[in-house]
mmCIF file of C-alpha atoms in Angstrom:
data_model
loop_
_atom_site.group_PDB
_atom_site.id
_atom_site.type_symbol
_atom_site.label_atom_id
_atom_site.label_comp_id
_atom_site.label_asym_id
_atom_site.label_seq_id
_atom_site.Cartn_x
_atom_site.Cartn_y
_atom_site.Cartn_z
ATOM 1 C CA UNK I 1 0.000 0.000 0.000
ATOM 2 C CA UNK I 2 1.384 3.390 -0.971
ATOM 3 C CA UNK I 3 2.138 5.728 1.854
ATOM 4 C CA UNK I 4 -0.054 8.802 1.776
ATOM 5 C CA UNK I 5 1.809 12.044 2.311
ATOM 6 C CA UNK I 6 0.298 13.941 5.207
ATOM 7 C CA UNK I 7 -0.594 17.475 4.237
ATOM 8 C CA UNK I 8 0.607 19.858 6.869
ATOM 9 C CA UNK I 9 -1.319 23.043 7.386
ATOM 10 C CA UNK I 10 1.106 25.672 6.128
ATOM 11 C CA UNK I 11 0.122 28.093 8.841
ATOM 12 C CA UNK I 12 1.046 25.530 11.511
ATOM 13 C CA UNK I 13 4.548 26.779 10.843
ATOM 14 C CA UNK I 14 3.683 30.118 12.417
ATOM 15 C CA UNK I 15 3.245 30.610 16.148
ATOM 16 C CA UNK I 16 0.976 33.632 15.628
ATOM 17 C CA UNK I 17 -1.625 31.865 13.450
ATOM 18 C CA UNK I 18 -4.327 30.176 15.518
ATOM 19 C CA UNK I 19 -6.275 27.306 13.918
ATOM 20 C CA UNK I 20 -9.613 28.853 14.938
ATOM 21 C CA UNK I 21 -8.792 32.408 13.802
ATOM 22 C CA UNK I 22 -10.994 34.015 11.135
ATOM 23 C CA UNK I 23 -7.939 34.484 8.910
ATOM 24 C CA UNK I 24 -6.479 30.955 9.254
ATOM 25 C CA UNK I 25 -7.862 29.639 5.960
ATOM 26 C CA UNK I 26 -6.602 32.689 4.048
ATOM 27 C CA UNK I 27 -3.108 32.556 5.521
ATOM 28 C CA UNK I 28 -2.926 28.819 4.886
ATOM 29 C CA UNK I 29 -4.048 29.236 1.262
ATOM 30 C CA UNK I 30 -1.619 32.054 0.491
ATOM 31 C CA UNK I 31 1.358 30.331 2.150
ATOM 32 C CA UNK I 32 0.592 26.895 0.680
ATOM 33 C CA UNK I 33 0.470 28.417 -2.807
ATOM 34 C CA UNK I 34 3.679 30.413 -2.149
ATOM 35 C CA UNK I 35 1.997 33.742 -2.850
ATOM 36 C CA UNK I 36 2.882 35.000 0.637
ATOM 37 C CA UNK I 37 5.553 34.019 3.136
ATOM 38 C CA UNK I 38 6.042 34.591 6.805
ATOM 39 C CA UNK I 39 8.219 37.423 8.040
ATOM 40 C CA UNK I 40 10.382 34.688 9.583
ATOM 41 C CA UNK I 41 10.276 30.901 9.702
ATOM 42 C CA UNK I 42 7.928 30.980 12.701
ATOM 43 C CA UNK I 43 6.077 34.317 12.462
ATOM 44 C CA UNK I 44 3.500 35.310 9.828
ATOM 45 C CA UNK I 45 2.798 38.696 11.475
ATOM 46 C CA UNK I 46 -0.983 38.546 11.117
ATOM 47 C CA UNK I 47 -1.404 42.141 12.312
ATOM 48 C CA UNK I 48 1.631 43.428 10.432
ATOM 49 C CA UNK I 49 1.302 46.012 7.709
ATOM 50 C CA UNK I 50 1.627 45.327 3.990
ATOM 51 C CA UNK I 51 3.247 47.806 1.639
ATOM 52 C CA UNK I 52 2.100 48.765 -1.834
ATOM 53 C CA UNK I 53 5.216 47.088 -3.233
ATOM 54 C CA UNK I 54 4.470 43.855 -1.361
ATOM 55 C CA UNK I 55 0.863 43.666 -2.590
ATOM 56 C CA UNK I 56 1.900 44.208 -6.198
ATOM 57 C CA UNK I 57 4.595 41.537 -5.791
ATOM 58 C CA UNK I 58 1.982 39.065 -4.530
ATOM 59 C CA UNK I 59 -0.236 39.782 -7.562
ATOM 60 C CA UNK I 60 2.798 39.416 -9.833
ATOM 61 C CA UNK I 61 3.422 35.943 -8.360
ATOM 62 C CA UNK I 62 -0.246 35.051 -8.842
ATOM 63 C CA UNK I 63 0.011 36.146 -12.500
ATOM 64 C CA UNK I 64 2.975 33.813 -13.030
ATOM 65 C CA UNK I 65 5.679 36.507 -12.980
ATOM 66 C CA UNK I 66 5.452 37.534 -16.648
ATOM 67 C CA UNK I 67 8.442 39.071 -18.417
ATOM 68 C CA UNK I 68 8.859 42.826 -18.111
ATOM 69 C CA UNK I 69 11.624 43.114 -20.676
ATOM 70 C CA UNK I 70 11.218 46.309 -22.655
ATOM 71 C CA UNK I 71 8.420 47.664 -20.454
ATOM 72 C CA UNK I 72 8.418 51.205 -19.098
ATOM 73 C CA UNK I 73 8.905 51.972 -15.407
ATOM 74 C CA UNK I 74 7.963 55.651 -14.896
ATOM 75 C CA UNK I 75 8.516 55.689 -11.137
ATOM 76 C CA UNK I 76 11.616 57.371 -9.695
ATOM 77 C CA UNK I 77 11.204 55.498 -6.405
ATOM 78 C CA UNK I 78 11.142 52.038 -8.034
ATOM 79 C CA UNK I 79 14.796 51.480 -8.815
ATOM 80 C CA UNK I 80 16.311 48.432 -10.496
ATOM 81 C CA UNK I 81 17.030 45.419 -8.330
ATOM 82 C CA UNK I 82 14.370 45.877 -5.648
ATOM 83 C CA UNK I 83 12.139 42.881 -4.871
ATOM 84 C CA UNK I 84 9.143 44.769 -6.247
ATOM 85 C CA UNK I 85 10.729 46.359 -9.368
ATOM 86 C CA UNK I 86 9.491 43.815 -11.928
ATOM 87 C CA UNK I 87 6.116 43.543 -10.207
ATOM 88 C CA UNK I 88 5.488 47.296 -10.232
ATOM 89 C CA UNK I 89 6.696 47.585 -13.839
ATOM 90 C CA UNK I 90 4.341 44.778 -14.897
ATOM 91 C CA UNK I 91 1.378 46.118 -12.917
ATOM 92 C CA UNK I 92 1.815 49.663 -14.231
ATOM 93 C CA UNK I 93 1.985 48.486 -17.843
ATOM 94 C CA UNK I 94 -1.098 46.301 -17.344
ATOM 95 C CA UNK I 95 -3.040 49.271 -15.955
ATOM 96 C CA UNK I 96 -3.369 47.617 -12.553
ATOM 97 C CA UNK I 97 -1.579 50.279 -10.516
ATOM 98 C CA UNK I 98 -1.030 53.976 -10.660
ATOM 99 C CA UNK I 99 1.401 55.960 -8.644
ATOM 100 C CA UNK I 100 0.657 58.489 -5.989
ATOM 101 C CA UNK I 101 1.842 60.887 -8.720
ATOM 102 C CA UNK I 102 3.087 60.433 -12.288
ATOM 103 C CA UNK I 103 6.616 59.644 -11.078
ATOM 104 C CA UNK I 104 6.122 58.294 -7.530
ATOM 105 C CA UNK I 105 4.733 54.850 -6.711
ATOM 106 C CA UNK I 106 5.422 54.841 -2.936
ATOM 107 C CA UNK I 107 6.300 51.120 -2.764
ATOM 108 C CA UNK I 108 7.212 51.230 0.927
ATOM 109 C CA UNK I 109 3.994 52.908 2.089
ATOM 110 C CA UNK I 110 1.444 50.693 3.838
ATOM 111 C CA UNK I 111 -1.587 49.849 1.709
ATOM 112 C CA UNK I 112 -5.121 50.687 2.785
ATOM 113 C CA UNK I 113 -8.204 48.528 2.414
ATOM 114 C CA UNK I 114 -9.585 50.787 -0.329
ATOM 115 C CA UNK I 115 -6.266 50.711 -2.203
ATOM 116 C CA UNK I 116 -6.198 46.892 -2.303
ATOM 117 C CA UNK I 117 -9.796 46.975 -3.543
ATOM 118 C CA UNK I 118 -8.841 49.434 -6.307
ATOM 119 C CA UNK I 119 -5.844 47.345 -7.366
ATOM 120 C CA UNK I 120 -7.873 44.116 -7.448
ATOM 121 C CA UNK I 121 -10.678 45.913 -9.292
ATOM 122 C CA UNK I 122 -8.278 46.900 -12.060
ATOM 123 C CA UNK I 123 -6.526 43.498 -11.971
ATOM 124 C CA UNK I 124 -9.851 41.714 -12.440
ATOM 125 C CA UNK I 125 -10.975 43.849 -15.349
ATOM 126 C CA UNK I 126 -14.529 42.443 -15.358
ATOM 127 C CA UNK I 127 -16.192 44.461 -12.713
ATOM 128 C CA UNK I 128 -19.683 45.723 -13.193
ATOM 129 C CA UNK I 129 -21.831 46.217 -10.134
ATOM 130 C CA UNK I 130 -24.905 48.390 -10.338
ATOM 131 C CA UNK I 131 -26.330 48.222 -6.821
ATOM 132 C CA UNK I 132 -24.920 50.246 -3.948
ATOM 133 C CA UNK I 133 -23.263 47.988 -1.395
ATOM 134 C CA UNK I 134 -21.465 50.700 0.547
ATOM 135 C CA UNK I 135 -24.552 52.111 2.257
ATOM 136 C CA UNK I 136 -24.815 48.887 4.272
ATOM 137 C CA UNK I 137 -21.876 50.120 6.341
ATOM 138 C CA UNK I 138 -21.909 52.949 8.850
ATOM 139 C CA UNK I 139 -18.824 54.485 7.221
ATOM 140 C CA UNK I 140 -19.679 53.698 3.595
ATOM 141 C CA UNK I 141 -19.711 57.387 2.707
ATOM 142 C CA UNK I 142 -16.086 57.727 3.854
ATOM 143 C CA UNK I 143 -14.683 55.756 0.910
ATOM 144 C CA UNK I 144 -12.441 57.935 -1.281
ATOM 145 C CA UNK I 145 -13.846 58.872 -4.688
ATOM 146 C CA UNK I 146 -11.122 56.951 -6.545
ATOM 147 C CA UNK I 147 -12.112 53.758 -4.721
ATOM 148 C CA UNK I 148 -15.929 53.920 -4.589
ATOM 149 C CA UNK I 149 -16.545 51.636 -7.587
ATOM 150 C CA UNK I 150 -13.767 49.294 -6.478
ATOM 151 C CA UNK I 151 -15.005 49.012 -2.887
ATOM 152 C CA UNK I 152 -18.571 48.526 -4.104
ATOM 153 C CA UNK I 153 -17.326 45.710 -6.386
ATOM 154 C CA UNK I 154 -15.198 44.158 -3.612
ATOM 155 C CA UNK I 155 -18.141 44.132 -1.192
ATOM 156 C CA UNK I 156 -20.562 42.785 -3.828
ATOM 157 C CA UNK I 157 -18.173 39.927 -4.581
ATOM 158 C CA UNK I 158 -17.548 39.090 -0.925
ATOM 159 C CA UNK I 159 -13.875 40.038 -1.060
ATOM 160 C CA UNK I 160 -14.163 42.676 1.628
ATOM 161 C CA UNK I 161 -16.545 42.291 4.518
ATOM 162 C CA UNK I 162 -17.059 44.819 7.215
ATOM 163 C CA UNK I 163 -15.164 44.948 10.448
ATOM 164 C CA UNK I 164 -17.661 44.178 13.181
ATOM 165 C CA UNK I 165 -21.251 43.067 12.664
ATOM 166 C CA UNK I 166 -24.711 44.468 12.119
ATOM 167 C CA UNK I 167 -25.309 48.201 12.242
ATOM 168 C CA UNK I 168 -21.848 48.827 13.656
ATOM 169 C CA UNK I 169 -20.015 47.098 10.792
ATOM 170 C CA UNK I 170 -17.513 49.392 9.110
ATOM 171 C CA UNK I 171 -15.556 49.192 5.876
ATOM 172 C CA UNK I 172 -12.610 51.027 7.412
ATOM 173 C CA UNK I 173 -11.610 51.843 3.842
ATOM 174 C CA UNK I 174 -8.798 54.232 4.733
ATOM 175 C CA UNK I 175 -7.386 51.961 7.427
ATOM 176 C CA UNK I 176 -4.109 50.217 6.734
ATOM 177 C CA UNK I 177 -4.730 46.600 5.735
ATOM 178 C CA UNK I 178 -3.066 43.886 7.794
ATOM 179 C CA UNK I 179 -1.258 40.842 6.423
ATOM 180 C CA UNK I 180 -4.110 38.599 7.579
ATOM 181 C CA UNK I 181 -6.706 40.810 5.858
ATOM 182 C CA UNK I 182 -4.709 40.804 2.607
ATOM 183 C CA UNK I 183 -4.366 37.003 2.783
ATOM 184 C CA UNK I 184 -8.120 36.550 3.220
ATOM 185 C CA UNK I 185 -9.088 39.122 0.569
ATOM 186 C CA UNK I 186 -6.773 37.529 -1.995
ATOM 187 C CA UNK I 187 -7.865 33.992 -1.110
ATOM 188 C CA UNK I 188 -11.501 35.013 -1.572
ATOM 189 C CA UNK I 189 -10.667 36.626 -4.906
ATOM 190 C CA UNK I 190 -8.801 33.558 -6.163
ATOM 191 C CA UNK I 191 -11.245 30.938 -4.920
ATOM 192 C CA UNK I 192 -14.644 32.608 -4.841
ATOM 193 C CA UNK I 193 -14.379 35.769 -6.924
#
């Protein structure tokens, strides 16, 4: 009889990822598929921040790391040889990301929940939602204009849920996204979106 390889839960490697945590499935999915790693061999840093450069690098991995040879990189702060250089170049040329200005990408700035929604919205490309899903949240009117369609789409597709429950649930659109939130949002996009 052939020996069956036991599948180990990838997040069992990390001391800060509890089996019963709301984010466990997302962290496990992203680590198992090598889209995200821990910050060390034993720490995932579930409440840690994620930078714009890191998010774009994760999407670049998901896309299969396509060649960027000959593509334009207009950003002065995305120099050659950085871990995110190819990812940002690819994402810019695909229309997935924009800079904070025409020449600045801000790769080391923490990403907000509305920014990840906007990036995924452009990455997806097929995103038509007619109904208003933002008014279900007490802070739905606080979403930035650039992200309203994207957040509406992300909520409609179950990628972003509110923080809290019922009438007190908030989108917290301008709040910095945590590593666990990014893992869950991306897992939902890849498996359910």
